[in-house]
Amino acid sequence: MNSLPKINLDRLQATIDTMAGIGAKENGGCCRISLTDEDKLGRDQFVTWCREAGCGVHVDAFGNIFAIRAGSRPDNAVVLTGSHLDTQPNGGRLDGIYGVLAGLEVIRTLNDHGVRTERAIAVVNWTNEEGARLSPGLTGSSGYAGDLDLSLARRIVASDGARFGDELERIGYAGTFSRRALDPIAYVELHIEQGPVLEQHERTISVVEGVQGVRWYEVELRGSDRHAGTTPMADRQDSFMALARIAQSMRQAVLAIDPDVRFTVGRVSVQPGSPNTVPGFSSFSIDLRHQSTGLLNRIENVLAAKAHAIGIEEGVETAICRTMIVPPIEFDKSIVETVVSIAQSAGCPSMRMNSGAMHDACRLSKVTRTAMIFVPSRLGISHHEDEWTAPDDLEAGANVLLRTITSLADQTERQLNVVAAEDVISAHPRSLER
Ligand code: GLV
Ligand code: MN
Ligand code: MN
């Protein structure tokens, strides 16, 4: 184990810095939202690096980019790693990016030392993990896992009115690579924790055992535009006032069910958006998370009931639509144990945990054996320009990834003990029945 090469931290950091320069923000963060001009430039840079590292580069119809380093075996059962290069509007320079560029660093390190693995190793950049502009997120990995039809994905409308399919073509990343051409025997994603647990426990590596369930909703409230000066308060169908009441009462109700739930209203639209018109139409997004599917189902009913009841009181029509569902995920136990023992033998203090954030790995777990590795995030900050991880931790995580990937790439199918993952995911928008 110790004879294995180590990654080059200076090179990894320089690569992260160069990527952070594309869409750089004033305070050190990054804005490289999916399928924008900045995303195109980031993708172009990644493709250049991968070609320079001797990889074959392929793009599928969802815009996912696969860089493949050949192995000594002729079959196509590769070991896949990677994450996403797109960011939040005020994003950091590591969320997703670290996993993609550490995957590239693994390949560069194997090249430096002339290591030939049995299986090929592929690094992937999934399209639109964040869902900041084009909702829902996890678009590329959902498509790859067979949970999202291409035709449906291509019709996704961005917050600025553009369509996923058109934008993919515009930036030149609507490819034809077939999923059948790449049959991963395993997928391992390295990521920053994005929460405070590792730092609080003074550990360097987290072996991620699972991910809490995530559901996204869009709530629409339809009242009527009226003059702000002449319309008595009692005669209004004010969509924003209904929105404010509904959002507050949802939060209260959800917390009463379980204080450990996560409930976020992250986007609000009020129309026509004029100071002297009572707004006739408002909408808002909900991001809801918890470990238990049963509890998420229960909360979903409560959300629908609150919207309906307050809508009637405020005289506005309400519609609530579920736009994404990622069930709680359990990762592959044997890869989890492999990572535990690799972290141990590398001398990295580690712990097991569940992820509060969702990841492309959630989708991949449906089609292949999947696990994740986390490194600490300073103060647990993420989706913020201050996102930061100590260089030693970046190095440790990339070295654990290197060892995990090479170990999987040299194991036989029998050792891998392949089992089919459950078919439990649906990404399709669904209106909630009352
Ligand atoms: C990922 O960005 C998430 O929303 O958890
Ligand atoms: Mn991420
Ligand atoms: Mn993110």
Tab-separated table of N, CA, C and O and ligand atoms in Angstrom, residues 129-130 289 357-358 383, ligand 1:
chain	number	residue	atom	x	y	z
A	129	GLU	N	-25.317	19.729	-11.712
A	129	GLU	CA	-25.589	19.122	-10.410
A	129	GLU	C	-26.367	20.091	-9.540
A	129	GLU	O	-27.281	19.727	-8.826
A	130	GLU	N	-25.987	21.387	-9.614
A	130	GLU	CA	-26.513	22.351	-8.641
A	130	GLU	C	-27.987	22.692	-8.844
A	130	GLU	O	-28.696	22.936	-7.892
A	289	ARG	N	-35.544	18.162	3.239
A	289	ARG	CA	-34.627	17.013	3.394
A	289	ARG	C	-34.812	16.318	4.738
A	289	ARG	O	-35.006	16.962	5.761
A	357	ALA	N	-25.886	16.960	2.259
A	357	ALA	CA	-26.030	17.481	0.893
A	357	ALA	C	-26.332	16.330	-0.053
A	357	ALA	O	-25.971	15.187	0.213
A	358	MET	N	-26.987	16.650	-1.161
A	358	MET	CA	-27.199	15.618	-2.187
A	358	MET	C	-26.033	15.666	-3.173
A	358	MET	O	-25.318	16.670	-3.255
A	383	HIS	N	-21.738	26.560	-0.386
A	383	HIS	CA	-22.665	27.398	-1.160
A	383	HIS	C	-22.428	28.855	-0.748
A	383	HIS	O	-23.370	29.632	-0.565
B	1	GLV	C1	-26.103	20.131	-3.475
B	1	GLV	O1	-25.653	21.154	-3.923
B	1	GLV	C2	-27.228	20.089	-2.592
B	1	GLV	O2	-28.167	20.889	-2.798
B	1	GLV	O3	-27.215	19.310	-1.635
